CSV table of C-alpha atoms and ligand atoms in Angstrom, one decimal:
chain,number,residue,atom,x,y,z
S,132,MET,CA,0.0,0.0,0.0
S,133,SER,CA,1.7,3.2,-1.1
S,134,ALA,CA,-0.8,5.9,-2.2
S,135,THR,CA,-1.3,8.5,0.4
S,136,GLU,CA,-4.1,10.2,-1.6
S,137,PRO,CA,-7.7,9.0,-1.7
S,138,ASP,CA,-8.0,6.0,-4.0
S,139,PRO,CA,-11.6,5.0,-5.0
S,140,GLN,CA,-10.4,2.2,-7.3
S,141,ARG,CA,-8.8,0.4,-4.4
S,142,MET,CA,-12.1,0.6,-2.6
S,143,ASP,CA,-14.0,-0.9,-5.5
S,144,ALA,CA,-11.4,-3.7,-5.9
S,145,VAL,CA,-11.6,-4.6,-2.2
S,146,VAL,CA,-15.5,-4.6,-2.1
S,147,ALA,CA,-15.5,-6.8,-5.2
S,148,LEU,CA,-13.0,-9.2,-3.7
S,149,CYS,CA,-15.0,-9.4,-0.4
S,150,LYS,CA,-18.1,-10.4,-2.3
S,151,ARG,CA,-16.4,-12.7,-4.8
S,152,ARG,CA,-14.4,-14.6,-2.1
S,153,GLY,CA,-17.0,-14.7,0.7
S,154,PHE,CA,-15.8,-12.1,3.1
S,155,ILE,CA,-18.8,-9.7,3.1
S,156,PHE,CA,-22.2,-10.0,1.5
S,157,PRO,CA,-24.9,-7.4,1.3
S,158,SER,CA,-27.6,-8.5,3.8
S,159,ALA,CA,-30.9,-9.8,2.7
S,160,GLU,CA,-29.6,-9.8,-0.9
S,161,ILE,CA,-32.3,-12.2,-2.3
S,162,TYR,CA,-34.9,-9.6,-1.2
S,163,GLY,CA,-33.0,-6.8,-2.9
S,164,GLY,CA,-30.8,-6.0,0.1
S,165,PHE,CA,-31.4,-4.1,3.3
S,166,ARG,CA,-29.6,-0.8,3.3
S,167,SER,CA,-26.4,-0.5,5.3
S,168,THR,CA,-26.5,-4.0,6.7
S,169,TYR,CA,-24.0,-6.7,5.8
S,170,ASP,CA,-23.4,-10.4,6.5
S,171,TYR,CA,-20.0,-11.8,7.1
S,172,GLY,CA,-19.4,-14.8,4.9
S,173,PRO,CA,-17.2,-17.9,5.5
S,174,LEU,CA,-13.9,-16.0,5.3
S,175,GLY,CA,-15.3,-12.7,6.7
S,176,VAL,CA,-16.6,-14.3,9.9
S,177,GLN,CA,-13.2,-15.9,10.4
S,178,MET,CA,-11.3,-12.6,9.8
S,179,LEU,CA,-13.7,-10.6,12.0
S,180,ARG,CA,-13.2,-13.2,14.8
S,181,ASN,CA,-9.4,-12.8,14.3
S,182,VAL,CA,-9.6,-9.0,14.6
S,183,LYS,CA,-11.6,-9.3,17.8
S,184,GLU,CA,-9.3,-12.0,19.1
S,185,ALA,CA,-6.2,-9.9,18.4
S,186,TRP,CA,-7.8,-7.0,20.3
S,187,TRP,CA,-8.7,-9.3,23.3
S,188,ARG,CA,-5.3,-10.8,23.3
S,189,SER,CA,-3.6,-7.4,23.5
S,190,MET,CA,-6.1,-5.8,25.9
S,191,VAL,CA,-7.0,-8.7,28.2
S,192,GLN,CA,-4.7,-11.7,27.8
S,193,LEU,CA,-1.4,-9.9,27.8
S,194,ARG,CA,-2.3,-7.7,30.8
S,195,ASP,CA,-3.0,-8.4,34.4
S,196,ASP,CA,-4.9,-5.2,34.9
S,197,VAL,CA,-7.9,-5.8,32.6
S,198,VAL,CA,-10.8,-8.2,32.8
S,199,GLY,CA,-13.5,-9.0,30.4
S,200,LEU,CA,-17.3,-8.6,30.3
S,201,ASP,CA,-20.2,-9.5,28.0
S,202,ALA,CA,-23.2,-7.4,29.0
S,203,ALA,CA,-26.7,-7.2,27.6
S,204,ILE,CA,-27.6,-5.4,24.4
S,205,LEU,CA,-31.2,-4.5,25.5
S,206,GLY,CA,-31.6,-2.1,28.3
S,207,PRO,CA,-34.2,0.1,30.1
S,208,PRO,CA,-34.4,3.8,29.5
S,209,ASP,CA,-33.0,4.5,33.0
S,210,ILE,CA,-29.5,3.6,31.7
S,211,TRP,CA,-29.7,6.0,28.8
S,212,ARG,CA,-31.3,8.8,30.7
S,213,ALA,CA,-28.5,8.7,33.2
S,214,SER,CA,-25.7,8.3,30.6
S,215,GLY,CA,-27.0,11.4,28.8
S,216,HIS,CA,-27.7,9.4,25.6
S,217,LEU,CA,-31.5,10.1,25.6
S,218,ASP,CA,-30.9,13.8,25.6
S,219,THR,CA,-27.7,14.2,23.7
S,220,PHE,CA,-26.9,11.2,21.5
S,221,THR,CA,-28.1,13.0,18.5
S,222,ASP,CA,-27.0,14.1,15.1
S,223,PRO,CA,-28.2,17.2,13.3
S,224,LEU,CA,-30.6,16.1,10.6
S,225,VAL,CA,-31.6,18.2,7.5
S,226,ASP,CA,-34.2,17.4,4.9
S,227,CYS,CA,-34.0,18.4,1.2
S,228,ARG,CA,-37.4,19.8,0.4
S,229,LYS,CA,-36.9,19.1,-3.3
S,230,CYS,CA,-35.8,15.5,-3.4
S,231,GLN,CA,-36.8,14.5,0.2
S,232,GLN,CA,-33.3,13.0,0.9
S,233,ARG,CA,-32.0,13.4,4.5
S,234,TRP,CA,-28.5,14.4,5.5
S,235,ARG,CA,-26.3,15.0,8.5
S,236,ALA,CA,-25.9,18.7,8.6
S,237,ASP,CA,-22.3,18.4,9.9
S,238,HIS,CA,-21.4,16.3,6.9
S,239,LEU,CA,-22.5,18.9,4.3
S,240,GLU,CA,-19.6,21.0,3.0
S,241,PRO,CA,-20.6,24.6,2.3
S,242,ALA,CA,-19.6,26.0,-1.1
S,243,GLU,CA,-17.1,28.9,-1.2
S,244,ASP,CA,-19.9,31.4,-1.2
S,245,GLY,CA,-21.3,29.8,2.0
S,246,THR,CA,-24.3,28.1,0.4
S,247,VAL,CA,-25.1,24.5,1.4
S,248,ARG,CA,-26.5,22.3,-1.3
S,249,CYS,CA,-28.2,18.8,-1.2
S,250,PRO,CA,-25.5,16.3,-2.3
S,251,SER,CA,-28.1,14.5,-4.3
S,252,CYS,CA,-30.0,17.1,-6.3
S,253,ALA,CA,-27.9,20.3,-5.5
S,254,SER,CA,-31.0,22.2,-4.3
S,255,THR,CA,-30.4,24.8,-1.6
S,256,ASP,CA,-33.9,24.3,-0.3
S,257,LEU,CA,-32.9,22.5,2.9
S,258,THR,CA,-34.7,22.5,6.3
S,259,GLU,CA,-33.1,23.9,9.4
S,260,PRO,CA,-31.1,21.2,11.3
S,261,ARG,CA,-33.0,19.3,14.0
S,262,ASP,CA,-31.7,16.9,16.6
S,263,PHE,CA,-32.2,13.2,15.7
S,264,ASN,CA,-31.6,10.6,18.4
S,265,LEU,CA,-29.5,7.7,17.1
S,266,MET,CA,-30.7,5.1,19.5
S,267,PHE,CA,-33.0,2.2,18.3
S,268,LYS,CA,-36.1,2.1,20.4
S,269,THR,CA,-38.1,-1.1,20.9
S,270,HIS,CA,-40.5,-2.7,23.4
S,271,THR,CA,-40.1,-5.7,25.6
S,272,GLY,CA,-43.0,-8.1,26.2
S,273,PRO,CA,-46.4,-8.2,24.5
S,274,VAL,CA,-47.6,-4.7,25.3
S,275,ALA,CA,-46.0,-1.8,23.4
S,276,ASP,CA,-46.6,1.0,25.9
S,277,GLU,CA,-44.4,3.5,27.7
S,278,GLY,CA,-43.6,1.1,30.4
S,279,SER,CA,-42.1,-1.5,28.1
S,280,VAL,CA,-39.7,0.8,26.2
S,281,ALA,CA,-36.2,-0.6,25.8
S,282,TYR,CA,-33.2,0.5,23.8
S,283,LEU,CA,-30.6,-1.4,21.8
S,284,ARG,CA,-27.2,-0.2,23.2
S,285,PRO,CA,-25.5,2.4,21.0
S,286,GLU,CA,-22.1,1.7,22.6
S,287,THR,CA,-20.9,-1.2,24.8
S,288,ALA,CA,-19.4,1.1,27.4
S,289,GLN,CA,-22.4,1.5,29.7
S,290,GLY,CA,-22.3,-2.2,30.5
S,291,MET,CA,-18.9,-1.7,32.1
S,292,PHE,CA,-20.1,1.2,34.2
S,293,LEU,CA,-23.2,-0.7,35.4
S,294,ASN,CA,-21.0,-3.6,36.4
S,295,PHE,CA,-18.2,-1.6,38.0
S,296,LYS,CA,-19.2,-2.7,41.5
S,297,ASN,CA,-19.8,-6.3,40.5
S,298,VAL,CA,-16.3,-6.5,39.0
S,299,LEU,CA,-14.6,-4.7,41.9
S,300,GLN,CA,-16.2,-7.2,44.3
S,301,THR,CA,-15.6,-10.3,42.4
S,302,THR,CA,-12.1,-9.7,41.1
S,303,ARG,CA,-10.4,-7.7,43.9
S,304,LYS,CA,-9.0,-5.4,41.2
S,305,LYS,CA,-8.2,-1.9,42.2
S,306,PRO,CA,-7.5,1.2,40.1
S,307,PRO,CA,-5.8,1.4,37.8
S,308,PHE,CA,-7.7,-1.5,36.2
S,309,GLY,CA,-9.9,-2.0,33.2
S,310,ILE,CA,-13.0,-3.8,31.9
S,311,ALA,CA,-13.0,-4.9,28.3
S,312,GLN,CA,-15.9,-5.8,26.1
S,313,VAL,CA,-16.5,-6.8,22.5
S,314,GLY,CA,-19.9,-6.8,21.0
S,315,LYS,CA,-22.6,-5.4,18.8
S,316,SER,CA,-23.9,-1.9,19.0
S,317,PHE,CA,-26.7,-0.2,17.1
S,318,ARG,CA,-27.1,3.4,15.9
S,319,ASN,CA,-29.8,4.7,13.6
S,320,GLU,CA,-27.2,6.5,11.5
S,321,ILE,CA,-28.8,9.2,9.2
S,322,THR,CA,-26.4,8.5,6.4
S,323,PRO,CA,-24.8,5.1,6.7
S,324,GLY,CA,-22.3,4.3,3.9
S,325,ASN,CA,-18.8,3.8,2.7
S,326,TYR,CA,-19.4,0.0,2.8
S,327,VAL,CA,-18.9,-1.3,6.4
S,328,PHE,CA,-17.3,1.9,7.6
S,329,ARG,CA,-20.7,3.3,8.8
S,330,THR,CA,-23.5,0.8,9.4
S,331,ARG,CA,-26.5,0.8,11.7
S,332,GLU,CA,-25.5,-2.5,13.3
S,333,PHE,CA,-21.8,-2.9,14.0
S,334,GLU,CA,-19.3,-4.4,16.4
S,335,GLN,CA,-17.2,-2.5,18.9
S,336,MET,CA,-14.2,-3.3,21.0
S,337,GLU,CA,-14.1,-1.1,24.1
S,338,LEU,CA,-12.1,-0.8,27.2
S,339,GLU,CA,-13.1,1.3,30.2
S,340,PHE,CA,-9.9,1.9,32.3
S,341,PHE,CA,-10.6,3.1,35.8
S,342,VAL,CA,-7.8,5.3,37.3
S,343,PRO,CA,-7.2,7.6,40.3
S,344,PRO,CA,-8.3,11.0,39.1
S,345,ALA,CA,-4.8,12.6,39.2
S,346,ASP,CA,-3.4,9.9,37.0
S,347,ALA,CA,-6.0,10.3,34.2
S,348,PRO,CA,-3.9,12.5,31.8
S,349,ARG,CA,-1.0,10.0,32.0
S,350,TRP,CA,-3.2,7.0,31.2
S,351,PHE,CA,-4.8,8.9,28.4
S,352,ASP,CA,-1.4,9.4,26.7
S,353,HIS,CA,-0.6,5.8,27.4
S,354,TRP,CA,-3.7,4.4,25.7
S,355,VAL,CA,-3.4,6.7,22.7
S,356,GLU,CA,0.1,5.5,22.1
S,357,GLU,CA,-0.7,1.8,22.8
S,358,ARG,CA,-3.7,1.7,20.5
S,359,HIS,CA,-1.8,3.4,17.6
S,360,ARG,CA,0.9,0.7,18.1
S,361,TRP,CA,-1.7,-2.1,17.9
S,362,TYR,CA,-2.7,-1.1,14.3
S,363,VAL,CA,0.9,-0.8,13.2
S,364,GLU,CA,1.8,-4.1,14.7
S,365,LEU,CA,-1.0,-5.8,12.7
S,366,GLY,CA,0.2,-4.4,9.4
S,367,ILE,CA,-1.3,-0.9,8.9
S,368,PRO,CA,1.5,1.3,7.4
S,369,GLY,CA,2.5,4.1,9.7
S,370,ASP,CA,2.0,6.8,7.0
S,371,HIS,CA,-1.7,5.7,6.7
S,372,LEU,CA,-2.4,6.3,10.4
S,373,ARG,CA,-2.6,9.5,12.3
S,374,ILE,CA,-3.7,10.7,15.7
S,375,ARG,CA,-6.2,13.5,15.6
S,376,PRO,CA,-7.1,15.4,18.9
S,377,HIS,CA,-10.7,16.6,19.0
S,378,GLU,CA,-11.4,20.4,19.1
S,379,LYS,CA,-13.3,21.5,22.2
S,380,GLU,CA,-16.6,21.9,20.3
S,381,GLU,CA,-16.3,18.4,18.9
S,382,LEU,CA,-16.1,16.6,22.2
S,383,SER,CA,-18.9,14.2,23.2
S,384,HIS,CA,-21.0,15.2,26.2
S,385,TYR,CA,-19.0,12.9,28.5
S,386,SER,CA,-15.5,13.7,27.4
S,387,VAL,CA,-12.9,16.3,28.4
S,388,ALA,CA,-10.3,15.1,25.9
S,389,THR,CA,-10.5,12.7,22.9
S,390,SER,CA,-8.0,11.7,20.3
S,391,ASP,CA,-9.0,9.6,17.4
S,392,VAL,CA,-6.8,7.1,15.7
S,393,GLU,CA,-7.5,7.7,12.0
S,394,PHE,CA,-6.8,5.6,8.9
S,395,LEU,CA,-6.4,6.9,5.3
S,396,PHE,CA,-9.3,5.0,3.8
S,397,PRO,CA,-9.6,5.1,0.0
S,398,PHE,CA,-12.2,7.8,0.4
S,399,GLY,CA,-10.1,9.9,2.8
S,400,TRP,CA,-9.2,10.0,6.5
S,401,GLY,CA,-11.6,8.2,8.8
S,402,GLU,CA,-11.8,7.3,12.5
S,403,LEU,CA,-10.9,3.8,13.5
S,404,GLU,CA,-11.0,4.4,17.2
S,405,GLY,CA,-11.5,7.2,19.7
S,406,VAL,CA,-9.6,7.4,23.0
S,407,ALA,CA,-11.6,9.5,25.4
S,408,ASN,CA,-11.1,10.8,28.9
S,409,ARG,CA,-14.6,10.3,30.3
S,410,THR,CA,-13.6,11.5,33.8
S,411,ASP,CA,-16.0,10.4,36.5
S,412,PHE,CA,-19.0,11.4,34.4
S,413,ASP,CA,-20.6,8.0,33.9
S,414,LEU,CA,-20.0,6.5,37.3
S,415,LYS,CA,-21.3,9.6,39.0
S,416,ALA,CA,-24.3,9.8,36.7
S,417,HIS,CA,-25.3,6.2,37.4
S,418,ALA,CA,-24.6,6.5,41.1
S,419,THR,CA,-26.9,9.5,41.3
S,420,ALA,CA,-29.7,7.9,39.2
S,421,SER,CA,-29.6,4.5,40.8
S,422,GLY,CA,-28.8,5.4,44.3
S,423,GLU,CA,-25.9,2.9,44.4
S,424,SER,CA,-22.5,4.1,45.4
S,425,LEU,CA,-20.1,3.6,42.5
S,426,ASP,CA,-16.8,4.7,44.2
S,427,TYR,CA,-13.7,3.0,45.4
S,428,PHE,CA,-12.2,2.9,48.8
S,429,ASP,CA,-8.4,3.1,48.8
S,430,GLN,CA,-7.5,1.4,52.0
S,431,ALA,CA,-3.8,2.3,51.9
S,432,ALA,CA,-4.6,6.0,51.5
S,433,ASN,CA,-7.7,5.7,53.6
S,434,GLU,CA,-9.5,7.6,50.9
S,435,ARG,CA,-12.8,7.2,49.0
S,436,TYR,CA,-13.0,8.4,45.4
S,437,VAL,CA,-14.8,8.0,42.1
S,438,PRO,CA,-12.3,6.8,39.6
S,439,HIS,CA,-11.8,8.6,36.3
S,440,VAL,CA,-12.1,6.6,33.1
S,441,ILE,CA,-10.0,6.4,30.0
S,442,GLU,CA,-11.8,4.7,27.2
S,443,PRO,CA,-10.2,3.4,24.0
S,444,ALA,CA,-13.2,2.6,21.8
S,445,ALA,CA,-12.6,0.8,18.5
S,446,GLY,CA,-14.8,-0.6,15.8
S,447,ALA,CA,-14.2,-4.2,15.0
S,448,THR,CA,-16.0,-4.1,11.6
S,449,ARG,CA,-14.5,-0.8,10.7
S,450,SER,CA,-11.0,-2.0,11.6
S,451,MET,CA,-11.5,-5.1,9.6
S,452,MET,CA,-12.2,-3.0,6.6
S,453,ALA,CA,-9.1,-1.0,7.2
S,454,PHE,CA,-7.0,-4.1,7.5
S,455,LEU,CA,-8.4,-5.4,4.2
S,456,VAL,CA,-7.8,-2.1,2.4
S,457,ALA,CA,-4.2,-1.9,3.7
S,458,ALA,CA,-3.5,-5.6,2.8
S,459,TYR,CA,-4.8,-5.4,-0.7
S,460,ASP,CA,-2.1,-5.5,-3.3
S,461,GLN,CA,-1.4,-6.5,-6.9
S,462,ASP,CA,2.0,-7.7,-8.2
S,463,GLU,CA,3.6,-10.2,-10.5
S,464,ILE,CA,4.9,-13.7,-9.8
S,465,GLY,CA,6.9,-15.4,-12.6
S,466,GLY,CA,5.5,-12.8,-15.1
S,467,GLU,CA,1.9,-13.5,-14.1
S,468,ALA,CA,-0.3,-10.8,-12.4
S,469,ARG,CA,-1.8,-11.7,-9.1
S,470,THR,CA,-3.9,-10.2,-6.4
S,471,VAL,CA,-2.7,-10.8,-2.9
S,472,LEU,CA,-4.0,-9.8,0.6
S,473,ARG,CA,-0.8,-9.2,2.6
S,474,LEU,CA,-2.7,-9.8,5.9
S,475,HIS,CA,-0.9,-10.2,9.2
S,476,PRO,CA,-1.0,-14.0,9.9
S,477,ARG,CA,-2.9,-13.3,13.0
S,478,LEU,CA,-5.7,-11.8,11.0
S,479,ALA,CA,-5.7,-14.1,7.9
S,480,PRO,CA,-8.8,-16.3,7.8
S,481,TYR,CA,-6.8,-19.4,6.9
S,482,LYS,CA,-3.3,-19.8,8.3
S,483,VAL,CA,-2.4,-22.7,6.0
S,484,ALA,CA,-3.8,-24.4,2.9
S,485,VAL,CA,-3.1,-28.0,2.3
S,486,LEU,CA,-3.0,-28.7,-1.5
S,487,PRO,CA,-2.4,-32.2,-2.9
S,488,LEU,CA,-0.6,-31.7,-6.3
S,489,SER,CA,-3.3,-33.7,-8.1
S,490,LYS,CA,-6.7,-35.1,-7.3
S,491,LYS,CA,-5.3,-38.6,-7.9
S,492,GLU,CA,-6.6,-40.9,-5.2
S,493,MET,CA,-3.1,-42.1,-4.2
S,494,LEU,CA,-2.3,-38.6,-2.8
S,495,THR,CA,-5.5,-38.1,-0.8
S,496,PRO,CA,-4.6,-40.2,2.3
S,497,LEU,CA,-1.3,-38.5,2.9
S,498,ALA,CA,-2.7,-35.0,2.2
S,499,ARG,CA,-5.5,-35.7,4.6
S,500,ASP,CA,-3.0,-36.8,7.2
S,501,VAL,CA,-1.1,-33.6,6.8
S,502,LEU,CA,-4.4,-31.7,7.2
S,503,GLY,CA,-5.1,-33.7,10.3
S,504,LEU,CA,-1.7,-32.7,11.7
S,505,LEU,CA,-2.3,-29.0,11.3
S,506,GLN,CA,-6.1,-28.6,11.9
S,507,PRO,CA,-5.9,-28.8,15.7
S,508,ARG,CA,-3.5,-25.9,15.7
S,509,TYR,CA,-4.7,-23.6,12.8
S,510,LEU,CA,-7.7,-23.0,10.7
S,511,CYS,CA,-6.8,-24.7,7.4
S,512,ASP,CA,-8.2,-24.9,4.0
S,513,TYR,CA,-8.0,-28.0,1.9
S,514,ASP,CA,-8.2,-27.6,-1.9
S,515,ASP,CA,-7.7,-30.3,-4.6
S,516,THR,CA,-9.5,-28.6,-7.5
S,517,GLN,CA,-7.9,-27.1,-10.6
S,518,SER,CA,-4.2,-26.5,-11.3
S,519,ILE,CA,-1.7,-25.9,-8.5
S,520,GLY,CA,-1.0,-22.4,-9.9
S,521,LYS,CA,-4.6,-21.5,-9.8
S,522,ARG,CA,-4.9,-22.8,-6.2
S,523,TYR,CA,-1.9,-20.7,-5.1
S,524,ARG,CA,-3.5,-17.6,-6.6
S,525,ARG,CA,-6.8,-18.4,-4.8
S,526,GLN,CA,-5.0,-18.6,-1.5
S,527,ASP,CA,-2.9,-15.4,-2.2
S,528,GLU,CA,-6.2,-13.6,-2.9
S,529,VAL,CA,-7.6,-14.4,0.5
S,530,GLY,CA,-4.4,-13.8,2.4
S,531,THR,CA,-3.4,-17.4,3.4
S,532,PRO,CA,0.2,-17.1,4.6
S,533,PHE,CA,1.3,-20.6,3.8
S,534,CYS,CA,0.4,-23.4,1.3
S,535,VAL,CA,1.6,-26.9,1.9
S,536,THR,CA,1.8,-29.1,-1.2
S,537,VAL,CA,1.8,-32.8,-1.1
S,538,ASP,CA,3.2,-34.3,-4.3
S,539,PHE,CA,4.0,-37.8,-5.6
S,540,ASP,CA,7.5,-37.7,-4.2
S,541,SER,CA,6.0,-37.0,-0.8
S,542,LEU,CA,4.7,-40.6,-0.8
S,543,ASP,CA,8.4,-41.9,-0.9
S,544,ASP,CA,10.3,-39.2,1.0
S,545,ALA,CA,7.7,-38.1,3.5
S,546,GLN,CA,8.5,-34.4,2.6
S,547,VAL,CA,6.2,-31.6,1.6
S,548,THR,CA,6.7,-28.2,0.0
S,549,VAL,CA,5.8,-25.0,1.9
S,550,ARG,CA,5.1,-21.9,-0.1
S,551,GLU,CA,5.1,-18.5,1.5
S,552,ARG,CA,2.4,-16.0,0.3
S,553,ASP,CA,4.3,-12.7,-0.1
S,554,SER,CA,7.5,-13.9,-1.6
S,555,ALA,CA,6.1,-17.1,-3.3
S,556,GLN,CA,9.3,-18.8,-2.1
S,557,GLN,CA,9.2,-22.5,-1.5
S,558,VAL,CA,11.0,-24.8,0.8
S,559,ARG,CA,10.9,-28.6,1.0
S,560,LEU,CA,11.0,-30.3,4.4
S,561,PRO,CA,10.1,-33.5,6.2
S,562,ILE,CA,6.5,-33.7,7.4
S,563,SER,CA,7.8,-34.5,10.9
S,564,GLU,CA,9.2,-30.9,11.0
S,565,LEU,CA,6.2,-29.2,9.4
S,566,VAL,CA,4.4,-28.1,12.6
S,567,ASP,CA,7.5,-26.6,14.2
S,568,HIS,CA,8.4,-24.9,10.9
S,569,LEU,CA,5.0,-23.3,10.5
S,570,THR,CA,4.7,-22.4,14.2
S,571,GLY,CA,8.0,-20.6,13.9
S,572,ARG,CA,7.2,-18.7,10.8
S,573,LEU,CA,3.6,-17.8,11.6
S,574,ASN,CA,4.8,-16.5,15.0
S,575,LEU,CA,1.4,-16.1,16.4
W,143,ATP,P1,-18.2,8.6,14.0
W,143,ATP,O1,-17.6,10.0,14.3
W,143,ATP,O2,-17.5,7.9,12.8
W,143,ATP,O3,-19.7,8.6,13.9
W,143,ATP,P2,-18.0,8.1,16.7
W,143,ATP,O4,-17.0,9.1,17.2
W,143,ATP,O5,-19.5,8.4,17.0
W,143,ATP,O6,-17.8,7.7,15.2
W,143,ATP,P3,-17.5,6.3,18.9
W,143,ATP,O7,-18.8,6.6,19.6
W,143,ATP,O8,-16.2,6.9,19.4
W,143,ATP,O9,-17.7,6.7,17.3
W,143,ATP,O10,-17.4,4.7,18.7
W,143,ATP,C1,-16.1,4.1,18.7
W,143,ATP,C2,-15.8,3.3,17.5
W,143,ATP,O11,-16.9,2.5,17.1
W,143,ATP,C3,-15.6,4.2,16.3
W,143,ATP,O12,-14.3,4.7,16.3
W,143,ATP,C4,-15.9,3.3,15.1
W,143,ATP,O13,-14.7,2.5,14.8
W,143,ATP,C5,-17.0,2.4,15.6
W,143,ATP,N1,-18.2,2.9,15.1
W,143,ATP,C6,-19.0,3.9,15.6
W,143,ATP,N2,-20.1,4.1,14.8
W,143,ATP,C7,-20.0,3.1,13.9
W,143,ATP,C8,-20.9,2.8,12.8
W,143,ATP,N3,-22.0,3.4,12.6
W,143,ATP,N4,-20.5,1.8,12.0
W,143,ATP,C9,-19.4,1.1,12.2
W,143,ATP,N5,-18.5,1.4,13.2
W,143,ATP,C10,-18.8,2.4,14.0
């Protein structure tokens, strides 16, 4: 990936690959599709799991100061009244009186003379902006009245605040410590679009990190740096990432400082993740509204305080799109053009493909044995259709880091050929050494 300018062709190529190879399908396609919803196909579900797993590994597994949570998606209005979302989780909506399209006022660029036009029909006859709440409202139980109103969560964060006390009591963690969660969130976006960048149903990966108030600025800096590093480590080129601190007017109602990690998407810079200093806003708001104390007693200092919260909030589906865009490449191998996804092995849907050189029955048992050797360790593909060259190309196109080829010599010498995706270089080695060899090179 080299272009540092917007590159719409790359976007089209990635979208086409995702459809053709089973990463992402438009949802409800046989009914003409359902706007802004997508289904993750056989390879997409695997890659999305890998993105979430890579996040969990870095945020929970490799730390001793973070624990996990999986909270409910449905919740009563009380939560969202206290959190401020019922009043303030809104976008400014304008209608075009001519073509009836709706737009987010803050996404419309005024022309040089200051006029604002409808992006669809260019009319200037737009309504005044009005606040539109982004939360999905529903009803629980058989009677749809005011008493049964519930909301789908627009962020996973509130689950961590509601369970702050439960986690404190059950884990004996003390600040600084964090609660991590990965899961679906829902926002009734006015203008979803740019593929899976902005959808109404999406997945988030959020950490609420509770700290003594005086330490909040230091932890804020720590998490901005740490989260930037995570994307670089997983293969996003540094010149396609930037940190953008929010202007004061831009800050969410709960934040005193926010920095976004942004990626240069083919359509321009876009947020991958926001790191926010949420102060004690949420814990205090829920303590007041619920009557439960949500503070921490520091025995050593003999002091009671409400921790401040630093929140790195990332999108799993949006990050997956960034990883796909960054990995997409075209080059030539032996004079032949190929498409290759240079995905980090941790993110690649398949780690290894086992390819018997021919479909001839005599190769099948050994190829199946090799597959059986690798399957408990890695998600593998097995492919015995078409020529070996075509099969290599197919694996390159979906980012499989290694192909293992079983040929007729393998039957005599118990050796196989391992081909690496990016260089297409091959080595031959004994099957008995295969697991160690791949484990070393995949370095997961
Ligand atoms: P944006 O400004 O793009 O609307 P946001 O600042 O409202 O995003 P946050 O509330 O900070 O987003 O949510 C954290 C992360 O969740 C975002 O950085 C993004 O990766 C992801 N996210 C938020 N809204 C969506 C959406 N509609 N579709 C896909 N991912 C989303």
